[in-house]
XYZ file of C-alpha atoms in Angstrom:
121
model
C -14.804 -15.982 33.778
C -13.679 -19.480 34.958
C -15.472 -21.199 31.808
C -14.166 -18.583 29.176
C -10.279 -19.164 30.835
C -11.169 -23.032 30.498
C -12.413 -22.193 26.438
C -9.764 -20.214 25.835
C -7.459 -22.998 26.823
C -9.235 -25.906 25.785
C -9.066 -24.095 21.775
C -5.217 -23.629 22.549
C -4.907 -27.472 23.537
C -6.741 -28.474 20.208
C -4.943 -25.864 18.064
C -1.951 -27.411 19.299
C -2.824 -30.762 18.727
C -4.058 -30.110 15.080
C -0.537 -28.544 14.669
C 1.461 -31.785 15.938
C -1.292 -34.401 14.290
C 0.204 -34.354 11.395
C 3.654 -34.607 11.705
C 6.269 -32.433 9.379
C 8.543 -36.000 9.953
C 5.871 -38.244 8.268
C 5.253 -34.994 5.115
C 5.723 -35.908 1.705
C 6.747 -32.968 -0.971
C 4.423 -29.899 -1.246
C 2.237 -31.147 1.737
C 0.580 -28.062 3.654
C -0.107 -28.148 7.650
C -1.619 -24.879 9.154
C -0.287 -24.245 12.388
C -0.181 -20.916 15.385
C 2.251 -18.593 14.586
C 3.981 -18.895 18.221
C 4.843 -22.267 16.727
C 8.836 -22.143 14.940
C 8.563 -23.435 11.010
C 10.215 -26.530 10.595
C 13.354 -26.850 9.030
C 12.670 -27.434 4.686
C 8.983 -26.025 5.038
C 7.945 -22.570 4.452
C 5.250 -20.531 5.280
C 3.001 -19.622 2.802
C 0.413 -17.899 4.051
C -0.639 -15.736 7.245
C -4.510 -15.325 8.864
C -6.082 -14.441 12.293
C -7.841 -16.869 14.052
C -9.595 -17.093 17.127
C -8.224 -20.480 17.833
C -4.673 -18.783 18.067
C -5.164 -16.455 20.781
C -6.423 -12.723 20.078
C -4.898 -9.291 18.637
C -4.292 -7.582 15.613
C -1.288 -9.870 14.379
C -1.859 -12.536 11.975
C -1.303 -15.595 14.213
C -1.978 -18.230 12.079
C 0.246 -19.813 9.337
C 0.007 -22.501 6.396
C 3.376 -23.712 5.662
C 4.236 -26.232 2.428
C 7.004 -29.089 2.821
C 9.823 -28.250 0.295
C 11.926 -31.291 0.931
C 11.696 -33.621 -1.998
C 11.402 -31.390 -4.732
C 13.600 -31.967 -7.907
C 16.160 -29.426 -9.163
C 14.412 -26.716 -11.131
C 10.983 -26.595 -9.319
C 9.836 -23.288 -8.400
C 7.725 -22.326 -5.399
C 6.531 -19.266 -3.980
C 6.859 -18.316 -0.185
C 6.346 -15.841 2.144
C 9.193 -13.782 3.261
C 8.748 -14.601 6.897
C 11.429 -17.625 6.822
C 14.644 -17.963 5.420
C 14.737 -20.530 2.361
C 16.142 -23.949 3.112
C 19.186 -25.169 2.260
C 19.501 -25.678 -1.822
C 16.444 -23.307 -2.332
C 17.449 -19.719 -3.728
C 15.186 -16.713 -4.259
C 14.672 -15.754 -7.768
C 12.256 -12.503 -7.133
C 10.071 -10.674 -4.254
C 6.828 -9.267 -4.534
C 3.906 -8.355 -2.245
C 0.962 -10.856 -1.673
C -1.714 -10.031 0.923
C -1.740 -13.343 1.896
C 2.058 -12.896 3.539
C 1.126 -10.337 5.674
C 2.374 -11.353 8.729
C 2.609 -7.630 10.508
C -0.416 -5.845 11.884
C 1.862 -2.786 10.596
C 0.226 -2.199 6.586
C 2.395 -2.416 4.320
C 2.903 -3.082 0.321
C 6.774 -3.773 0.767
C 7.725 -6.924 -1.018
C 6.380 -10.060 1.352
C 6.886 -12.964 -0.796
C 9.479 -14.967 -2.589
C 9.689 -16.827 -5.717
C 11.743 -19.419 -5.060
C 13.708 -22.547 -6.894
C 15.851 -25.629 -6.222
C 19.041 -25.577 -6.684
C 20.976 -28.068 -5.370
């Protein structure tokens, strides 16, 4: 019991690390960083996809997210995001669809998930 408690939180430690390793401050446009759900996105990224993984704890939730640096992009570019954060600032959504990759709900559903999105301003 005492060694799966210390795995459990030795894979949260690492996860963790991973997730700060490579800095969203140091990202240049498009980069992608996977990171634990419980973790907020940063501010110009967006997630764009959802998994499970055992190295983000346990349950039927997807608990693990990819998210893409948007900051940097010209005017015009388009990307497409899941619908689980708002767009940043000078981004506007264009059209929603479903992807299974942006399910990020136990809860099934084919209810649009997804954004196309594109810069603005």
């Amino acid at each position: 019991m005492i060694r799966t408690r210390f795995a459990a939180a030795l894979a949260t430690v690492a996860v963790t690390a991973l997730g700060f390793a490579a800095s969203p401050a140091s990202a240049a446009p498009g980069d992608l960083l996977t990171m634990c759900s419980s973790t907020l996105t940063p501010d110009g990224w967006v997630d764009v996809q959802w998994w499970n993984s055992g190295g983000c704890g346990s349950g039927f939730n997807p608990n693990t997210k990819q998210i893409k640096d948007l900051r940097g992009y010209p005017v015009g570019t388009q990307v497409n995001a899941c619908a689980s954060t708002w767009p940043p600032a000078g981004w506007t959504i264009q059209s929603s669809y479903y992807s299974s990759g942006c399910r990020y709900s136990s809860v099934p559903s084919f209810n649009p998930n997804t954004w196309t999105l594109r810069r603005t301003s």
